[in-house]
Tab-separated table of C-alpha atoms and ligand atoms in Angstrom:
chain	number	residue	atom	x	y	z
A	1	MET	CA	49.296	6.278	58.591
A	2	SER	CA	51.467	9.112	59.925
A	3	ASP	CA	49.753	12.494	60.319
A	4	THR	CA	53.096	14.289	60.423
A	5	ALA	CA	55.699	14.951	57.778
A	6	ARG	CA	59.365	14.674	58.703
A	7	LEU	CA	61.988	17.030	57.321
A	8	ILE	CA	65.716	16.563	57.791
A	9	LEU	CA	67.729	19.787	57.540
A	10	GLU	CA	71.445	19.998	58.334
A	11	GLY	CA	71.167	16.646	60.138
A	12	GLN	CA	68.327	17.722	62.375
A	13	GLU	CA	64.859	16.271	62.078
A	14	TYR	CA	61.687	18.382	62.268
A	15	GLU	CA	58.043	17.319	62.250
A	16	PHE	CA	55.161	19.193	60.603
A	17	PRO	CA	51.478	18.417	60.865
A	18	VAL	CA	49.696	16.902	57.815
A	19	LEU	CA	46.203	18.220	57.190
A	20	THR	CA	43.443	16.330	55.325
A	21	GLY	CA	40.770	18.303	53.561
A	22	ALA	CA	37.067	17.370	53.327
A	23	GLU	CA	37.728	15.560	50.056
A	24	ASN	CA	40.862	13.853	51.334
A	25	GLU	CA	43.362	16.299	49.825
A	26	LYS	CA	46.612	16.288	51.784
A	27	ALA	CA	48.724	19.268	52.846
A	28	ILE	CA	51.815	19.731	55.002
A	29	ASP	CA	51.263	22.599	57.390
A	30	ILE	CA	54.533	24.575	57.215
A	31	SER	CA	53.209	27.668	58.988
A	32	LYS	CA	55.844	27.171	61.707
A	33	LEU	CA	58.695	26.245	59.284
A	34	ARG	CA	60.646	29.498	59.405
A	35	GLY	CA	60.179	29.919	63.163
A	36	THR	CA	61.563	26.460	63.914
A	37	THR	CA	64.152	25.910	61.109
A	38	GLY	CA	65.038	29.366	59.753
A	39	TYR	CA	64.186	28.113	56.248
A	40	ILE	CA	61.456	29.224	53.931
A	41	THR	CA	59.995	27.341	50.963
A	42	LEU	CA	60.371	28.568	47.376
A	43	ASP	CA	57.423	28.056	45.061
A	44	PRO	CA	57.203	30.592	42.207
A	45	GLY	CA	53.613	30.905	40.945
A	46	PHE	CA	52.446	29.079	44.097
A	47	LYS	CA	52.150	25.843	42.091
A	48	ASN	CA	52.337	23.718	45.243
A	49	THR	CA	51.282	26.162	47.935
A	50	GLY	CA	47.951	26.285	49.656
A	51	SER	CA	47.258	29.850	50.831
A	52	THR	CA	44.206	29.140	52.887
A	53	GLN	CA	41.667	26.542	54.097
A	54	SER	CA	38.465	27.303	52.292
A	55	GLY	CA	34.947	25.880	52.366
A	56	ILE	CA	33.634	27.491	49.201
A	57	THR	CA	34.729	25.629	46.052
A	58	TYR	CA	36.083	22.147	45.552
A	59	LEU	CA	38.137	21.467	42.449
A	60	ASP	CA	39.740	18.158	41.447
A	61	GLY	CA	41.866	19.002	38.415
A	62	GLU	CA	42.827	15.380	37.663
A	63	ASN	CA	39.227	14.198	37.464
A	64	GLY	CA	37.674	17.397	36.099
A	65	ILE	CA	35.402	17.952	39.132
A	66	LEU	CA	34.131	21.376	40.134
A	67	ARG	CA	31.653	21.965	42.979
A	68	TYR	CA	30.378	25.150	44.682
A	69	ARG	CA	29.632	24.486	48.342
A	70	GLY	CA	29.258	20.777	47.489
A	71	TYR	CA	26.916	21.190	44.428
A	72	SER	CA	28.237	20.036	41.095
A	73	ILE	CA	28.822	22.675	38.455
A	74	GLU	CA	26.923	20.587	35.943
A	75	GLU	CA	23.782	20.551	38.165
A	76	LEU	CA	23.961	24.221	39.046
A	77	ALA	CA	24.477	25.278	35.373
A	78	GLU	CA	21.443	23.186	34.425
A	79	LYS	CA	19.030	24.013	37.219
A	80	ALA	CA	19.943	27.200	39.114
A	81	SER	CA	19.644	30.901	38.551
A	82	PHE	CA	22.707	33.120	38.863
A	83	MET	CA	21.170	34.843	41.930
A	84	GLU	CA	20.733	31.527	43.665
A	85	VAL	CA	24.382	30.577	42.943
A	86	ALA	CA	25.565	33.994	44.156
A	87	TYR	CA	23.635	33.492	47.389
A	88	LEU	CA	25.009	29.953	47.731
A	89	LEU	CA	28.614	31.071	47.329
A	90	ILE	CA	28.371	34.030	49.629
A	91	TYR	CA	26.216	32.589	52.441
A	92	GLY	CA	27.052	28.865	52.190
A	93	ASP	CA	23.648	27.313	51.404
A	94	LEU	CA	21.045	27.520	48.703
A	95	PRO	CA	18.440	30.163	49.636
A	96	ASN	CA	14.856	29.297	50.506
A	97	SER	CA	12.239	31.293	48.635
A	98	ASP	CA	12.043	34.083	51.257
A	99	GLN	CA	15.799	34.447	51.391
A	100	LEU	CA	16.059	34.543	47.595
A	101	ALA	CA	13.242	37.047	47.347
A	102	TYR	CA	14.912	39.360	49.880
A	103	PHE	CA	18.339	39.027	48.307
A	104	THR	CA	17.074	39.616	44.767
A	105	ASP	CA	14.870	42.536	45.869
A	106	SER	CA	17.761	44.246	47.675
A	107	ILE	CA	20.014	43.871	44.688
A	108	THR	CA	17.359	45.114	42.297
A	109	HIS	CA	16.957	48.241	44.351
A	110	HIS	CA	20.660	49.141	44.448
A	111	THR	CA	21.380	49.072	40.728
A	112	LEU	CA	21.626	52.808	40.205
A	113	VAL	CA	25.100	54.414	40.346
A	114	HIS	CA	25.744	57.935	41.531
A	115	GLU	CA	25.225	60.451	38.763
A	116	ASN	CA	28.735	61.899	39.391
A	117	MET	CA	30.235	58.652	38.149
A	118	LYS	CA	29.023	59.596	34.645
A	119	ARG	CA	31.609	62.332	34.673
A	120	PHE	CA	34.368	59.759	35.230
A	121	PHE	CA	33.186	57.903	32.164
A	122	ASP	CA	33.150	61.172	30.182
A	123	ALA	CA	36.846	61.576	30.902
A	124	PHE	CA	37.849	58.226	29.369
A	125	PRO	CA	38.820	58.311	25.699
A	126	LEU	CA	36.393	56.877	23.180
A	127	GLY	CA	37.266	53.222	22.632
A	128	ALA	CA	38.814	52.886	26.140
A	129	HIS	CA	39.032	49.191	27.094
A	130	PRO	CA	36.003	48.367	29.273
A	131	MET	CA	38.141	46.355	31.742
A	132	GLY	CA	40.234	49.410	32.509
A	133	MET	CA	37.049	51.452	33.037
A	134	LEU	CA	35.419	48.750	35.116
A	135	SER	CA	38.381	48.342	37.439
A	136	SER	CA	38.562	52.127	38.010
A	137	MET	CA	34.793	52.457	38.543
A	138	VAL	CA	34.615	49.620	40.984
A	139	ALA	CA	37.429	51.139	43.081
A	140	SER	CA	35.615	54.515	42.855
A	141	LEU	CA	32.515	53.093	44.473
A	142	SER	CA	34.392	53.105	47.810
A	143	THR	CA	34.603	56.901	47.685
A	144	PHE	CA	30.829	57.211	47.377
A	145	TYR	CA	30.186	54.732	50.241
A	146	PRO	CA	32.618	55.607	53.028
A	147	GLU	CA	31.111	53.081	55.438
A	148	SER	CA	32.676	50.389	53.251
A	149	GLN	CA	36.084	51.670	54.406
A	150	ASN	CA	35.514	50.821	58.050
A	151	PRO	CA	38.274	48.273	58.865
A	152	ASN	CA	36.253	47.035	61.895
A	153	ARG	CA	33.899	45.577	59.355
A	154	ASP	CA	30.451	45.979	60.841
A	155	ILE	CA	28.267	43.125	59.603
A	156	THR	CA	25.466	45.507	58.397
A	157	ASP	CA	27.935	47.627	56.472
A	158	ILE	CA	29.411	44.511	54.838
A	159	GLU	CA	25.957	43.252	53.813
A	160	LEU	CA	25.075	46.592	52.277
A	161	THR	CA	28.447	46.799	50.477
A	162	ILE	CA	27.986	43.273	49.094
A	163	HIS	CA	24.506	43.993	47.793
A	164	ARG	CA	25.560	47.327	46.309
A	165	LEU	CA	28.513	45.788	44.540
A	166	ILE	CA	26.499	42.915	43.009
A	167	ALA	CA	23.799	45.426	41.989
A	168	LYS	CA	26.062	48.061	40.496
A	169	MET	CA	28.615	45.948	38.632
A	170	PRO	CA	26.270	45.223	35.653
A	171	THR	CA	25.323	48.926	35.496
A	172	LEU	CA	28.992	49.950	35.429
A	173	ALA	CA	29.893	47.207	32.937
A	174	ALA	CA	27.080	48.252	30.522
A	175	GLN	CA	28.075	51.952	30.965
A	176	ALA	CA	31.680	51.030	30.075
A	177	TYR	CA	30.393	49.403	26.908
A	178	LYS	CA	28.183	52.300	25.963
A	179	HIS	CA	31.085	54.704	26.483
A	180	ASN	CA	33.401	52.458	24.498
A	181	VAL	CA	31.133	52.681	21.471
A	182	GLY	CA	29.824	56.193	22.051
A	183	LEU	CA	26.170	55.415	22.729
A	184	PRO	CA	23.899	56.869	25.482
A	185	THR	CA	23.845	54.989	28.748
A	186	MET	CA	20.649	53.196	29.789
A	187	TYR	CA	19.266	53.299	33.374
A	188	PRO	CA	18.501	49.983	34.993
A	189	LYS	CA	14.957	48.531	34.922
A	190	ASN	CA	13.669	46.980	38.129
A	191	ASN	CA	11.093	44.682	36.528
A	192	LEU	CA	13.796	42.654	34.788
A	193	SER	CA	15.904	39.785	36.058
A	194	TYR	CA	19.569	40.390	36.997
A	195	VAL	CA	20.714	39.096	33.616
A	196	GLY	CA	17.780	40.610	31.687
A	197	ASN	CA	18.489	44.024	33.205
A	198	PHE	CA	22.128	43.810	32.140
A	199	MET	CA	21.017	42.938	28.569
A	200	HIS	CA	18.652	45.911	28.574
A	201	MET	CA	21.488	48.265	29.706
A	202	MET	CA	23.885	46.800	27.073
A	203	TRP	CA	21.652	46.667	24.042
A	204	GLY	CA	18.748	48.924	24.831
A	205	VAL	CA	18.553	52.394	23.320
A	206	PRO	CA	16.426	55.297	24.666
A	207	ALA	CA	14.287	55.514	21.535
A	208	GLU	CA	12.936	51.953	21.723
A	209	ASP	CA	11.623	49.350	24.150
A	210	TYR	CA	14.130	46.570	24.563
A	211	GLU	CA	12.832	43.029	24.583
A	212	VAL	CA	14.895	40.469	26.484
A	213	ASP	CA	15.473	37.398	24.329
A	214	PRO	CA	15.000	34.376	26.625
A	215	ILE	CA	17.582	32.261	24.688
A	216	ILE	CA	20.300	34.841	25.293
A	217	GLU	CA	19.160	35.470	28.915
A	218	SER	CA	19.345	31.743	29.696
A	219	ALA	CA	22.739	31.331	27.978
A	220	LEU	CA	24.170	34.294	29.949
A	221	ASN	CA	22.724	32.943	33.210
A	222	LYS	CA	24.572	29.645	32.543
A	223	LEU	CA	27.840	31.404	31.599
A	224	PHE	CA	27.769	33.530	34.738
A	225	ILE	CA	27.226	30.400	36.890
A	226	LEU	CA	30.106	28.562	35.188
A	227	HIS	CA	32.411	31.506	35.965
A	228	ALA	CA	31.104	32.233	39.436
A	229	ASP	CA	34.067	30.817	41.447
A	230	HIS	CA	37.190	28.821	40.911
A	231	GLU	CA	38.941	28.667	44.269
A	232	GLN	CA	42.369	30.275	44.658
A	233	ASN	CA	42.982	31.406	41.036
A	234	CYS	CA	44.994	34.514	40.175
A	235	SER	CA	42.279	37.121	40.478
A	236	THR	CA	40.686	35.537	43.568
A	237	SER	CA	44.009	35.245	45.341
A	238	THR	CA	44.517	38.919	44.431
A	239	VAL	CA	41.185	39.840	46.035
A	240	ARG	CA	42.059	37.920	49.175
A	241	VAL	CA	45.573	39.358	49.450
A	242	VAL	CA	44.386	42.938	48.908
A	243	GLY	CA	41.540	42.378	51.364
A	244	SER	CA	43.955	40.889	53.906
A	245	SER	CA	45.355	44.388	54.488
A	246	GLN	CA	41.783	45.318	55.531
A	247	ALA	CA	41.283	47.182	52.267
A	248	ASN	CA	37.596	47.578	51.524
A	249	LEU	CA	35.591	45.183	49.326
A	250	TYR	CA	35.340	47.633	46.379
A	251	SER	CA	39.089	48.143	46.218
A	252	SER	CA	39.793	44.432	46.680
A	253	VAL	CA	37.423	43.487	43.843
A	254	SER	CA	38.811	46.276	41.659
A	255	ALA	CA	42.234	44.625	42.048
A	256	GLY	CA	40.605	41.273	41.124
A	257	VAL	CA	39.229	42.837	37.907
A	258	SER	CA	42.739	44.007	37.007
A	259	ALA	CA	44.248	40.608	37.732
A	260	LEU	CA	41.556	38.947	35.593
A	261	TRP	CA	42.280	41.170	32.629
A	262	GLY	CA	45.583	39.550	31.697
A	263	PRO	CA	45.567	37.153	28.704
A	264	LEU	CA	46.928	34.289	30.747
A	265	HIS	CA	43.822	34.542	32.931
A	266	GLY	CA	40.364	35.898	32.048
A	267	GLY	CA	41.729	37.972	29.181
A	268	ALA	CA	42.270	34.662	27.379
A	269	ASN	CA	38.650	34.736	26.128
A	270	GLN	CA	39.327	37.825	24.106
A	271	ALA	CA	42.734	36.467	23.018
A	272	VAL	CA	41.140	33.241	21.772
A	273	ILE	CA	38.749	34.987	19.413
A	274	GLU	CA	41.521	37.266	18.186
A	275	MET	CA	43.655	34.206	17.549
A	276	LEU	CA	40.873	32.347	15.727
A	277	GLU	CA	40.135	35.398	13.618
A	278	ALA	CA	43.821	35.745	12.740
A	279	ILE	CA	43.938	32.109	11.713
A	280	ARG	CA	40.902	32.609	9.562
A	281	ALA	CA	42.183	35.837	7.959
A	282	GLU	CA	45.655	34.443	7.253
A	283	GLY	CA	44.292	31.157	5.814
A	284	SER	CA	47.569	29.292	6.619
A	285	PRO	CA	47.216	25.653	7.651
A	286	LEU	CA	46.254	24.996	11.253
A	287	GLN	CA	49.340	22.846	11.682
A	288	SER	CA	51.594	25.887	11.246
A	289	TRP	CA	49.925	27.518	14.259
A	290	ILE	CA	50.286	24.370	16.273
A	291	ASP	CA	53.938	24.209	15.291
A	292	ARG	CA	54.399	27.788	16.404
A	293	ALA	CA	52.764	27.041	19.787
A	294	LYS	CA	55.256	24.127	20.311
A	295	ASP	CA	58.283	26.166	19.282
A	296	LYS	CA	60.028	27.353	22.445
A	297	THR	CA	61.753	30.160	20.563
A	298	ASP	CA	58.347	31.588	19.581
A	299	SER	CA	56.311	33.354	22.319
A	300	PHE	CA	53.028	32.345	20.627
A	301	ARG	CA	50.816	30.002	22.725
A	302	LEU	CA	47.522	28.432	21.772
A	303	MET	CA	45.181	30.684	23.704
A	304	GLY	CA	42.420	28.828	25.512
A	305	PHE	CA	44.581	25.724	25.957
A	306	GLY	CA	46.147	24.597	29.215
A	307	HIS	CA	45.296	25.240	32.795
A	308	ARG	CA	47.209	25.422	36.047
A	309	VAL	CA	44.948	22.880	37.738
A	310	TYR	CA	43.062	20.993	35.054
A	311	LYS	CA	45.377	18.478	33.485
A	312	ASN	CA	42.690	16.239	32.070
A	313	PHE	CA	39.707	18.323	31.081
A	314	ASP	CA	37.998	21.507	32.243
A	315	PRO	CA	34.389	20.608	33.168
A	316	ARG	CA	33.264	24.168	32.439
A	317	ALA	CA	34.691	23.907	28.847
A	318	ARG	CA	32.564	20.795	28.218
A	319	ILE	CA	29.355	22.480	29.321
A	320	ILE	CA	30.195	25.651	27.343
A	321	LYS	CA	31.065	23.709	24.224
A	322	LYS	CA	27.645	22.140	24.303
A	323	ALA	CA	25.977	25.422	25.173
A	324	ALA	CA	27.757	27.093	22.237
A	325	ASP	CA	26.399	24.412	19.892
A	326	ASP	CA	22.889	24.777	21.310
A	327	VAL	CA	22.872	28.607	21.229
A	328	LEU	CA	24.311	28.841	17.686
A	329	GLY	CA	21.667	26.313	16.600
A	330	GLN	CA	18.819	28.139	18.390
A	331	LEU	CA	19.873	31.526	17.000
A	332	GLY	CA	20.537	30.033	13.515
A	333	ILE	CA	24.107	31.272	13.501
A	334	ASN	CA	26.784	29.569	11.426
A	335	ASP	CA	30.117	30.904	12.668
A	336	PRO	CA	33.201	29.834	10.650
A	337	VAL	CA	35.305	30.657	13.718
A	338	LEU	CA	33.553	27.875	15.577
A	339	ASP	CA	34.590	25.415	12.828
A	340	ILE	CA	38.188	26.580	13.138
A	341	ALA	CA	37.984	26.183	16.928
A	342	LYS	CA	36.742	22.594	16.574
A	343	GLN	CA	39.500	21.736	14.045
A	344	LEU	CA	42.130	23.264	16.289
A	345	GLU	CA	40.823	21.362	19.265
A	346	GLU	CA	40.964	18.079	17.292
A	347	VAL	CA	44.521	18.679	16.157
A	348	ALA	CA	45.744	19.779	19.563
A	349	LEU	CA	44.070	16.890	21.419
A	350	HIS	CA	45.931	14.343	19.283
A	351	ASP	CA	49.317	16.096	19.137
A	352	GLU	CA	51.862	14.487	21.472
A	353	TYR	CA	53.109	17.886	22.686
A	354	PHE	CA	49.677	18.836	24.043
A	355	VAL	CA	48.703	15.351	25.198
A	356	LYS	CA	51.988	14.926	27.170
A	357	ARG	CA	51.557	18.261	28.931
A	358	GLY	CA	47.861	17.799	29.620
A	359	LEU	CA	46.928	20.927	27.575
A	360	TYR	CA	43.170	20.760	27.013
A	361	PRO	CA	40.746	23.501	25.993
A	362	ASN	CA	39.872	25.594	29.059
A	363	VAL	CA	36.728	27.603	29.863
A	364	ASP	CA	37.905	30.494	27.721
A	365	PHE	CA	38.270	28.440	24.509
A	366	TYR	CA	34.537	28.222	23.900
A	367	SER	CA	33.232	31.157	25.985
A	368	GLY	CA	34.459	33.646	23.401
A	369	ILE	CA	32.531	31.852	20.682
A	370	ILE	CA	29.310	31.819	22.610
A	371	TYR	CA	29.718	35.515	23.625
A	372	ARG	CA	30.264	36.384	19.971
A	373	ALA	CA	27.113	34.485	18.998
A	374	LEU	CA	25.175	36.396	21.675
A	375	GLY	CA	26.317	39.683	20.201
A	376	ILE	CA	28.811	40.643	22.909
A	377	PRO	CA	31.648	42.723	21.471
A	378	THR	CA	35.167	41.181	21.826
A	379	ASP	CA	36.416	43.946	24.177
A	380	MET	CA	33.598	43.022	26.586
A	381	PHE	CA	34.376	39.289	26.899
A	382	THR	CA	36.544	39.653	29.948
A	383	VAL	CA	34.016	42.005	31.517
A	384	MET	CA	31.448	39.220	31.149
A	385	PHE	CA	33.847	36.948	33.015
A	386	ALA	CA	34.213	39.556	35.779
A	387	LEU	CA	30.405	39.830	36.137
A	388	GLY	CA	30.223	36.079	36.536
A	389	ARG	CA	33.194	35.839	38.924
A	390	LEU	CA	31.919	38.592	41.221
A	391	PRO	CA	30.044	36.374	43.760
A	392	GLY	CA	33.136	34.193	44.054
A	393	TRP	CA	35.353	37.151	44.771
A	394	ILE	CA	32.902	38.389	47.370
A	395	ALA	CA	32.516	34.953	48.985
A	396	GLN	CA	36.337	34.538	49.190
A	397	TRP	CA	36.849	38.043	50.550
A	398	LYS	CA	34.109	37.430	53.168
A	399	GLU	CA	35.558	34.062	54.221
A	400	MET	CA	39.033	35.562	54.542
A	401	THR	CA	37.628	38.412	56.646
A	402	GLU	CA	35.507	36.198	58.907
A	403	ASN	CA	38.437	33.812	59.487
A	404	ARG	CA	40.573	36.837	60.417
A	405	GLU	CA	43.321	35.627	58.148
A	406	PRO	CA	46.721	37.340	58.521
A	407	ILE	CA	47.932	39.879	56.018
A	408	GLY	CA	49.234	38.163	52.886
A	409	ARG	CA	52.967	38.758	52.664
A	410	PRO	CA	55.174	36.164	50.965
A	411	ARG	CA	58.932	35.938	51.591
A	412	GLN	CA	61.661	35.735	48.996
A	413	VAL	CA	65.138	34.368	48.358
A	414	TYR	CA	67.266	37.451	47.734
A	415	THR	CA	69.621	37.170	44.743
A	416	GLY	CA	70.808	40.771	44.378
A	417	ALA	CA	74.097	42.444	45.265
A	418	THR	CA	75.470	42.007	48.779
A	419	GLN	CA	76.332	45.171	50.757
A	420	ARG	CA	78.512	47.618	48.914
A	421	ASP	CA	79.821	51.147	49.668
A	422	PHE	CA	78.289	54.160	47.939
A	423	VAL	CA	80.481	55.535	45.155
A	424	ALA	CA	80.475	59.342	44.497
A	425	LEU	CA	79.164	60.254	40.990
A	426	ASN	CA	82.557	61.523	39.678
A	427	ASN	CA	84.246	58.244	40.749
A	428	ARG	CA	81.840	55.967	38.841
A	429	SER	CA	83.014	54.414	35.593
B	501	LIG	N1	50.286	26.654	24.213
B	501	LIG	C1	51.461	26.017	24.082
B	501	LIG	N2	52.197	25.516	25.118
B	501	LIG	C2	51.692	25.620	26.314
B	501	LIG	C3	50.424	26.234	26.545
B	501	LIG	C4	49.726	26.763	25.434
B	501	LIG	N3	48.558	27.354	25.593
B	501	LIG	N4	50.134	26.232	27.888
B	501	LIG	C5	51.157	25.609	28.452
B	501	LIG	N5	52.097	25.248	27.513
B	501	LIG	C6	53.313	24.517	27.773
B	501	LIG	C7	54.420	25.361	28.399
B	501	LIG	O1	55.254	25.930	27.414
B	501	LIG	C8	55.136	24.346	29.260
B	501	LIG	O2	55.928	23.556	28.421
B	501	LIG	P1	57.342	22.950	28.947
B	501	LIG	O3	56.944	22.031	30.109
B	501	LIG	O4	57.905	22.289	27.735
B	501	LIG	O5	58.154	24.104	29.394
B	501	LIG	C9	54.044	23.426	29.767
B	501	LIG	O6	53.010	23.470	28.744
B	501	LIG	C10	53.432	23.828	31.106
B	501	LIG	O7	53.033	25.187	31.015
B	501	LIG	P2	53.190	26.257	32.186
B	501	LIG	O8	53.151	27.583	31.555
B	501	LIG	O9	54.342	25.874	33.055
B	501	LIG	O10	51.858	25.960	33.009
B	501	LIG	P3	51.182	27.007	34.003
B	501	LIG	O11	50.339	26.152	34.897
B	501	LIG	O12	52.217	27.887	34.613
B	501	LIG	O13	50.263	27.924	33.043
B	501	LIG	C11	48.441	28.693	31.742
B	501	LIG	C12	48.917	27.709	32.855
B	501	LIG	C13	48.870	30.118	32.110
B	501	LIG	C14	46.918	28.627	31.729
B	501	LIG	C15	49.023	28.300	30.381
B	501	LIG	O14	48.593	26.950	30.072
B	501	LIG	C16	48.692	29.254	29.241
B	501	LIG	O15	49.392	30.208	29.052
B	501	LIG	N6	47.562	29.045	28.485
B	501	LIG	C17	47.158	29.917	27.477
B	501	LIG	C18	46.387	31.102	28.098
B	501	LIG	C19	45.010	30.698	28.625
B	501	LIG	O16	44.253	30.064	27.931
B	501	LIG	N7	44.705	31.160	29.843
B	501	LIG	C20	43.367	30.925	30.427
B	501	LIG	C21	43.468	29.972	31.597
B	501	LIG	S1	41.888	29.649	32.255
B	501	LIG	C22	41.567	30.963	33.224
B	501	LIG	O17	42.416	31.633	33.764
B	501	LIG	C23	40.233	31.345	33.366
């Protein structure tokens, strides 16, 4: 079989190398295309464009396969802790017990944020969206830790920055929540697990001892693992592109938080619950919502359905659906919104429009329901996603840095006006 691709342009033939990935995925290497032919490729939304060669996450959208560093998402969600998965993503292998102890200990001891950051929170209006606050706060960390700004990227500085960021994100996320609802912030507690400490900072109050509920802790651990990486998605590509200019890790991840916020990406988990609640409140038949989603003159889409790469099923959605059932059962919660979600899924899965386009429930369809059952406020859903996605963003930023990838800078096909002469103001019609 040929390991080159031939392209004929204006009667001339060019050859380009074909690459084969570890799982047999094929790519045509067009990195020399413009230099040799003068042409560029046009691919809005990068639907067919590989931006990098990466050894972190393998995703087969047709067969619903997702693996971090070779380990299946099903096994990791069942058997691993979020700290193990973070280590695996960032350093490439599962940690042994000494490595895990060192990593966890270092993160536990960097959870405090500078007291001056409290003043930033004070300046945000009450009810400010936690994603806006989180993105600003993560970028602000770079001003407190100037060594993170060194573009020469000393390995020790990078390690420290990585540990600080993993440690401080839950603190900032919980502070954003407390500010949003006007409650006093809680300081971290070093005797708790990563997830348990976050729960304490979210739901603890100074007047009482907070007891970590193991059912909620275990569910959050699983949710964080399921969200931990997803190869070159919108927010991760953002982190890599921002980092490719040698911007520091805090700024790069802050940009990732902003990219995640949009309702077509991580913000979909909030949008799903809002949609389900609207369906419930309105009481109109489900079919009318489905009809609206199919109507091209209506901008309404079924939130939580469809995915750029999964055209069969999203393996994370399967695990979360089961976890949602388990957690609601364990906590004795009967959520009518879950019933609406199940009915909607049933209708959509059998409707020709959705079947033909491969529009299945994605990770966000059920994550909102489980977050709700765990007592997470709707505004915080996307923040939960960001906490889970953090190790992936870091791993991808680190890989991009270590591979010395060039600055990300796409080209364009210009469609504006051709050159024209300036017209003086009094001569313009
Ligand atoms: N409801 C109704 N129709 C849809 C939906 C939906 N949720 N999603 C896609 N379609 C339709 C499109 O209108 C289009 O139809 P057409 O071929 O007749 O024009 C077709 O399906 C393909 O959709 P695209 O928008 O071209 O697919 P793309 O890969 O660009 O978008 C996306 C993927 C953004 C996820 C889209 O499916 C969507 O908007 N879903 C709802 C938002 C959502 O749940 N986002 C979370 C994704 S998961 C994540 O980021 C963590």
